[in-house]
Amino acid sequence: QVQLVESGGGLVQPGGSLRLSCVGSGLTFKDYYMYWVRQAPGKGLEWVSYIGVDGVTDYADSVKGRFTISRDNNKNTLFLQMNNLRSEDTAVYYCALTRIGNNRGQGTQVTVSS
């Protein structure tokens, strides 16, 4: 059974940084594309970023240049480094196996506020 567990969220001021982590189990982690998606209050799931099995990455326009996705296959861990955070980045962040959020974990709350 696939399990993804996110951590690293919190309250941060605009312009600040956070690093999210996601540990996977029950899957051969290195064989999967991995995704970050988020859900802001009152809105639907939004794709944020993905990283391929070969390390190729892509980002939503809203986070391009500010967020960096990476992975450590030896530790079955996915990361999202978030810099220059904005209030509109406030959301619950999930790691997932698909762009639409399949198999996502319980999420980690990111709140950007002064």
Short mmCIF file of N, CA and C in Angstrom, two decimals:
data_model
loop_
_atom_site.label_atom_id
_atom_site.label_comp_id
_atom_site.label_asym_id
_atom_site.label_seq_id
_atom_site.Cartn_x
_atom_site.Cartn_y
_atom_site.Cartn_z
N GLN A 1 0.84 -1.19 0.00
CA GLN A 1 0.00 0.00 0.00
C GLN A 1 0.88 1.24 0.00
N VAL A 2 0.61 2.11 -0.96
CA VAL A 2 1.39 3.33 -1.07
C VAL A 2 1.03 4.30 0.05
N GLN A 3 2.04 4.85 0.68
CA GLN A 3 1.83 5.88 1.70
C GLN A 3 2.81 7.02 1.47
N LEU A 4 2.29 8.22 1.45
CA LEU A 4 3.10 9.43 1.31
C LEU A 4 2.84 10.31 2.52
N VAL A 5 3.91 10.77 3.17
CA VAL A 5 3.78 11.56 4.39
C VAL A 5 4.55 12.86 4.22
N GLU A 6 3.81 13.96 4.22
CA GLU A 6 4.41 15.28 4.05
C GLU A 6 4.73 15.92 5.40
N SER A 7 5.72 16.80 5.39
CA SER A 7 6.08 17.56 6.58
C SER A 7 6.80 18.83 6.16
N GLY A 8 7.00 19.73 7.14
CA GLY A 8 7.79 20.92 6.88
C GLY A 8 7.01 22.21 6.74
N GLY A 9 5.69 22.13 6.77
CA GLY A 9 4.90 23.34 6.65
C GLY A 9 4.97 24.20 7.90
N GLY A 10 4.33 25.36 7.82
CA GLY A 10 4.31 26.25 8.97
C GLY A 10 3.86 27.63 8.59
N LEU A 11 4.03 28.56 9.53
CA LEU A 11 3.68 29.97 9.32
C LEU A 11 4.95 30.73 8.99
N VAL A 12 4.92 31.48 7.92
CA VAL A 12 6.09 32.24 7.47
C VAL A 12 5.63 33.59 6.95
N GLN A 13 6.49 34.59 7.10
CA GLN A 13 6.17 35.93 6.61
C GLN A 13 6.37 36.00 5.10
N PRO A 14 5.69 36.90 4.44
CA PRO A 14 5.94 37.10 3.00
C PRO A 14 7.41 37.36 2.74
N GLY A 15 7.92 36.71 1.70
CA GLY A 15 9.34 36.79 1.38
C GLY A 15 10.19 35.72 2.04
N GLY A 16 9.59 34.97 2.94
CA GLY A 16 10.32 33.93 3.66
C GLY A 16 10.42 32.64 2.86
N SER A 17 11.02 31.63 3.51
CA SER A 17 11.27 30.34 2.86
C SER A 17 10.82 29.19 3.74
N LEU A 18 10.48 28.11 3.10
CA LEU A 18 10.19 26.84 3.77
C LEU A 18 10.67 25.71 2.87
N ARG A 19 11.00 24.59 3.50
CA ARG A 19 11.35 23.39 2.76
C ARG A 19 10.42 22.26 3.18
N LEU A 20 9.64 21.78 2.24
CA LEU A 20 8.74 20.67 2.49
C LEU A 20 9.41 19.35 2.14
N SER A 21 9.04 18.30 2.88
CA SER A 21 9.53 16.96 2.61
C SER A 21 8.35 16.01 2.49
N CYS A 22 8.58 14.93 1.76
CA CYS A 22 7.56 13.89 1.61
C CYS A 22 8.29 12.55 1.55
N VAL A 23 7.97 11.67 2.49
CA VAL A 23 8.57 10.35 2.52
C VAL A 23 7.58 9.33 1.98
N GLY A 24 8.03 8.54 1.04
CA GLY A 24 7.17 7.53 0.45
C GLY A 24 7.51 6.13 0.93
N SER A 25 6.48 5.29 1.04
CA SER A 25 6.66 3.88 1.37
C SER A 25 5.64 3.07 0.59
N GLY A 26 5.93 1.78 0.46
CA GLY A 26 5.01 0.91 -0.27
C GLY A 26 5.11 1.04 -1.79
N LEU A 27 6.18 1.63 -2.26
CA LEU A 27 6.38 1.78 -3.70
C LEU A 27 7.88 1.82 -3.98
N THR A 28 8.23 1.51 -5.23
CA THR A 28 9.62 1.64 -5.66
C THR A 28 9.80 3.10 -6.07
N PHE A 29 10.18 3.90 -5.11
CA PHE A 29 10.13 5.36 -5.22
C PHE A 29 10.85 5.85 -6.47
N LYS A 30 11.99 5.30 -6.77
CA LYS A 30 12.82 5.82 -7.86
C LYS A 30 12.15 5.63 -9.22
N ASP A 31 11.13 4.77 -9.31
CA ASP A 31 10.47 4.47 -10.58
C ASP A 31 9.28 5.37 -10.87
N TYR A 32 8.99 6.31 -9.96
CA TYR A 32 7.79 7.12 -10.10
C TYR A 32 8.10 8.58 -10.36
N TYR A 33 7.34 9.18 -11.29
CA TYR A 33 7.24 10.62 -11.32
C TYR A 33 6.59 11.04 -9.99
N MET A 34 7.05 12.13 -9.43
CA MET A 34 6.49 12.61 -8.17
C MET A 34 6.03 14.05 -8.36
N TYR A 35 4.93 14.38 -7.69
CA TYR A 35 4.27 15.66 -7.88
C TYR A 35 4.03 16.35 -6.54
N TRP A 36 4.05 17.65 -6.58
CA TRP A 36 3.50 18.48 -5.51
C TRP A 36 2.26 19.15 -6.05
N VAL A 37 1.20 19.08 -5.26
CA VAL A 37 -0.03 19.81 -5.55
C VAL A 37 -0.42 20.56 -4.29
N ARG A 38 -1.30 21.54 -4.43
CA ARG A 38 -1.72 22.30 -3.26
C ARG A 38 -3.20 22.65 -3.36
N GLN A 39 -3.77 22.95 -2.21
CA GLN A 39 -5.17 23.36 -2.17
C GLN A 39 -5.30 24.55 -1.24
N ALA A 40 -5.62 25.68 -1.82
CA ALA A 40 -5.84 26.89 -1.05
C ALA A 40 -7.25 26.87 -0.46
N PRO A 41 -7.48 27.65 0.58
CA PRO A 41 -8.81 27.67 1.20
C PRO A 41 -9.90 27.99 0.19
N GLY A 42 -10.91 27.13 0.13
CA GLY A 42 -12.05 27.36 -0.75
C GLY A 42 -11.82 27.11 -2.22
N LYS A 43 -10.64 26.55 -2.55
CA LYS A 43 -10.32 26.31 -3.96
C LYS A 43 -10.02 24.83 -4.20
N GLY A 44 -9.91 24.45 -5.48
CA GLY A 44 -9.60 23.09 -5.84
C GLY A 44 -8.11 22.81 -5.80
N LEU A 45 -7.76 21.56 -6.08
CA LEU A 45 -6.36 21.18 -6.13
C LEU A 45 -5.67 21.87 -7.30
N GLU A 46 -4.46 22.32 -7.06
CA GLU A 46 -3.66 22.99 -8.08
C GLU A 46 -2.32 22.29 -8.18
N TRP A 47 -1.94 21.90 -9.39
CA TRP A 47 -0.62 21.32 -9.61
C TRP A 47 0.44 22.38 -9.39
N VAL A 48 1.52 22.02 -8.71
CA VAL A 48 2.61 22.95 -8.41
C VAL A 48 3.88 22.59 -9.18
N SER A 49 4.26 21.29 -9.12
CA SER A 49 5.54 20.91 -9.70
C SER A 49 5.60 19.40 -9.86
N TYR A 50 6.47 18.94 -10.75
CA TYR A 50 6.78 17.51 -10.80
C TYR A 50 8.26 17.31 -11.07
N ILE A 51 8.70 16.09 -10.74
CA ILE A 51 10.05 15.66 -11.04
C ILE A 51 9.99 14.26 -11.60
N GLY A 52 10.63 14.05 -12.73
CA GLY A 52 10.62 12.76 -13.38
C GLY A 52 11.64 11.81 -12.79
N VAL A 53 11.60 10.58 -13.28
CA VAL A 53 12.53 9.57 -12.80
C VAL A 53 13.97 9.91 -13.20
N ASP A 54 14.09 10.72 -14.25
CA ASP A 54 15.40 11.14 -14.72
C ASP A 54 15.81 12.51 -14.19
N GLY A 55 14.98 13.05 -13.28
CA GLY A 55 15.31 14.34 -12.69
C GLY A 55 14.78 15.55 -13.42
N VAL A 56 14.11 15.33 -14.53
CA VAL A 56 13.52 16.46 -15.26
C VAL A 56 12.42 17.07 -14.41
N THR A 57 12.36 18.39 -14.37
CA THR A 57 11.39 19.08 -13.53
C THR A 57 10.54 20.05 -14.35
N ASP A 58 9.40 20.40 -13.79
CA ASP A 58 8.55 21.43 -14.37
C ASP A 58 7.76 22.08 -13.24
N TYR A 59 7.33 23.31 -13.50
CA TYR A 59 6.68 24.10 -12.47
C TYR A 59 5.49 24.85 -13.04
N ALA A 60 4.50 25.07 -12.19
CA ALA A 60 3.42 25.98 -12.55
C ALA A 60 3.99 27.38 -12.70
N ASP A 61 3.40 28.16 -13.59
CA ASP A 61 3.91 29.52 -13.81
C ASP A 61 3.91 30.35 -12.52
N SER A 62 2.95 30.07 -11.66
CA SER A 62 2.81 30.88 -10.44
C SER A 62 3.96 30.68 -9.46
N VAL A 63 4.73 29.59 -9.60
CA VAL A 63 5.82 29.33 -8.66
C VAL A 63 7.18 29.27 -9.34
N LYS A 64 7.19 29.34 -10.65
CA LYS A 64 8.45 29.22 -11.40
C LYS A 64 9.43 30.30 -10.96
N GLY A 65 10.67 29.89 -10.70
CA GLY A 65 11.70 30.82 -10.26
C GLY A 65 11.75 31.00 -8.76
N ARG A 66 10.75 30.51 -8.05
CA ARG A 66 10.72 30.63 -6.58
C ARG A 66 10.78 29.28 -5.88
N PHE A 67 10.22 28.26 -6.49
CA PHE A 67 10.17 26.92 -5.89
C PHE A 67 11.14 26.00 -6.64
N THR A 68 11.71 25.05 -5.91
CA THR A 68 12.59 24.05 -6.50
C THR A 68 12.23 22.67 -5.96
N ILE A 69 11.94 21.77 -6.87
CA ILE A 69 11.62 20.38 -6.48
C ILE A 69 12.87 19.53 -6.62
N SER A 70 13.03 18.57 -5.73
CA SER A 70 14.16 17.65 -5.82
C SER A 70 13.75 16.34 -5.15
N ARG A 71 14.61 15.33 -5.32
CA ARG A 71 14.30 14.02 -4.73
C ARG A 71 15.59 13.35 -4.30
N ASP A 72 15.47 12.51 -3.29
CA ASP A 72 16.57 11.66 -2.82
C ASP A 72 16.03 10.23 -2.86
N ASN A 73 16.35 9.53 -3.93
CA ASN A 73 15.80 8.18 -4.10
C ASN A 73 16.34 7.20 -3.05
N ASN A 74 17.51 7.48 -2.52
CA ASN A 74 18.07 6.59 -1.50
C ASN A 74 17.27 6.66 -0.21
N LYS A 75 16.60 7.78 0.00
CA LYS A 75 15.81 7.96 1.22
C LYS A 75 14.31 8.01 0.93
N ASN A 76 13.92 7.68 -0.31
CA ASN A 76 12.50 7.71 -0.69
C ASN A 76 11.84 9.03 -0.32
N THR A 77 12.55 10.12 -0.56
CA THR A 77 12.08 11.42 -0.11
C THR A 77 12.03 12.43 -1.24
N LEU A 78 10.93 13.17 -1.27
CA LEU A 78 10.71 14.25 -2.20
C LEU A 78 10.77 15.56 -1.43
N PHE A 79 11.32 16.60 -2.06
CA PHE A 79 11.45 17.90 -1.41
C PHE A 79 10.82 18.99 -2.26
N LEU A 80 10.44 20.07 -1.59
CA LEU A 80 10.03 21.29 -2.28
C LEU A 80 10.61 22.47 -1.51
N GLN A 81 11.62 23.11 -2.08
CA GLN A 81 12.19 24.32 -1.50
C GLN A 81 11.39 25.50 -2.01
N MET A 82 10.81 26.25 -1.09
CA MET A 82 9.95 27.38 -1.45
C MET A 82 10.58 28.67 -0.93
N ASN A 83 10.95 29.54 -1.85
CA ASN A 83 11.56 30.82 -1.50
C ASN A 83 10.65 31.97 -1.92
N ASN A 84 10.90 33.13 -1.34
CA ASN A 84 10.14 34.33 -1.68
C ASN A 84 8.63 34.06 -1.65
N LEU A 85 8.20 33.48 -0.55
CA LEU A 85 6.79 33.09 -0.43
C LEU A 85 5.87 34.30 -0.42
N ARG A 86 4.70 34.10 -0.98
CA ARG A 86 3.66 35.15 -1.09
C ARG A 86 2.40 34.69 -0.38
N SER A 87 1.54 35.62 -0.07
CA SER A 87 0.30 35.26 0.62
C SER A 87 -0.52 34.27 -0.20
N GLU A 88 -0.45 34.40 -1.52
CA GLU A 88 -1.22 33.49 -2.38
C GLU A 88 -0.67 32.07 -2.41
N ASP A 89 0.48 31.84 -1.78
CA ASP A 89 1.01 30.48 -1.66
C ASP A 89 0.40 29.74 -0.46
N THR A 90 -0.39 30.43 0.34
CA THR A 90 -1.04 29.80 1.48
C THR A 90 -1.95 28.68 1.00
N ALA A 91 -1.70 27.46 1.51
CA ALA A 91 -2.44 26.29 1.06
C ALA A 91 -1.99 25.08 1.87
N VAL A 92 -2.73 23.99 1.72
CA VAL A 92 -2.25 22.69 2.16
C VAL A 92 -1.50 22.08 0.98
N TYR A 93 -0.27 21.67 1.24
CA TYR A 93 0.59 21.10 0.20
C TYR A 93 0.64 19.58 0.34
N TYR A 94 0.48 18.92 -0.79
CA TYR A 94 0.48 17.47 -0.83
C TYR A 94 1.52 16.97 -1.83
N CYS A 95 2.15 15.86 -1.51
CA CYS A 95 2.87 15.15 -2.56
C CYS A 95 1.95 14.05 -3.08
N ALA A 96 2.15 13.68 -4.33
CA ALA A 96 1.23 12.76 -4.98
C ALA A 96 1.91 12.04 -6.12
N LEU A 97 1.22 11.02 -6.63
CA LEU A 97 1.77 10.23 -7.73
C LEU A 97 1.28 10.71 -9.09
N THR A 98 0.34 11.62 -9.11
CA THR A 98 -0.15 12.15 -10.37
C THR A 98 -0.37 13.65 -10.25
N ARG A 99 -0.52 14.29 -11.40
CA ARG A 99 -0.74 15.73 -11.46
C ARG A 99 -2.05 16.14 -10.79
N ILE A 100 -3.01 15.22 -10.75
CA ILE A 100 -4.30 15.55 -10.14
C ILE A 100 -4.40 15.07 -8.69
N GLY A 101 -3.29 14.61 -8.14
CA GLY A 101 -3.27 14.37 -6.72
C GLY A 101 -3.59 12.96 -6.25
N ASN A 102 -3.55 11.99 -7.16
CA ASN A 102 -3.81 10.62 -6.72
C ASN A 102 -2.80 10.16 -5.68
N ASN A 103 -3.25 9.38 -4.73
CA ASN A 103 -2.41 8.80 -3.68
C ASN A 103 -1.73 9.85 -2.82
N ARG A 104 -2.27 11.05 -2.77
CA ARG A 104 -1.62 12.09 -1.98
C ARG A 104 -1.71 11.76 -0.49
N GLY A 105 -0.81 12.35 0.26
CA GLY A 105 -0.77 12.14 1.70
C GLY A 105 -1.77 13.02 2.42
N GLN A 106 -1.52 13.23 3.71
CA GLN A 106 -2.45 14.03 4.53
C GLN A 106 -2.21 15.52 4.37
N GLY A 107 -1.06 15.86 3.79
CA GLY A 107 -0.76 17.25 3.51
C GLY A 107 -0.06 17.96 4.66
N THR A 108 0.53 19.09 4.34
CA THR A 108 1.15 19.95 5.34
C THR A 108 0.73 21.39 5.05
N GLN A 109 0.33 22.09 6.10
CA GLN A 109 -0.21 23.45 5.95
C GLN A 109 0.91 24.46 5.82
N VAL A 110 0.82 25.29 4.81
CA VAL A 110 1.72 26.43 4.64
C VAL A 110 0.88 27.70 4.72
N THR A 111 1.24 28.57 5.64
CA THR A 111 0.53 29.84 5.80
C THR A 111 1.54 30.97 5.67
N VAL A 112 1.29 31.85 4.71
CA VAL A 112 2.17 32.99 4.48
C VAL A 112 1.41 34.25 4.90
N SER A 113 1.88 34.86 5.97
CA SER A 113 1.16 36.00 6.52
C SER A 113 2.09 36.82 7.40
N SER A 114 1.86 38.12 7.40
CA SER A 114 2.64 38.99 8.28
C SER A 114 1.91 39.18 9.61
#
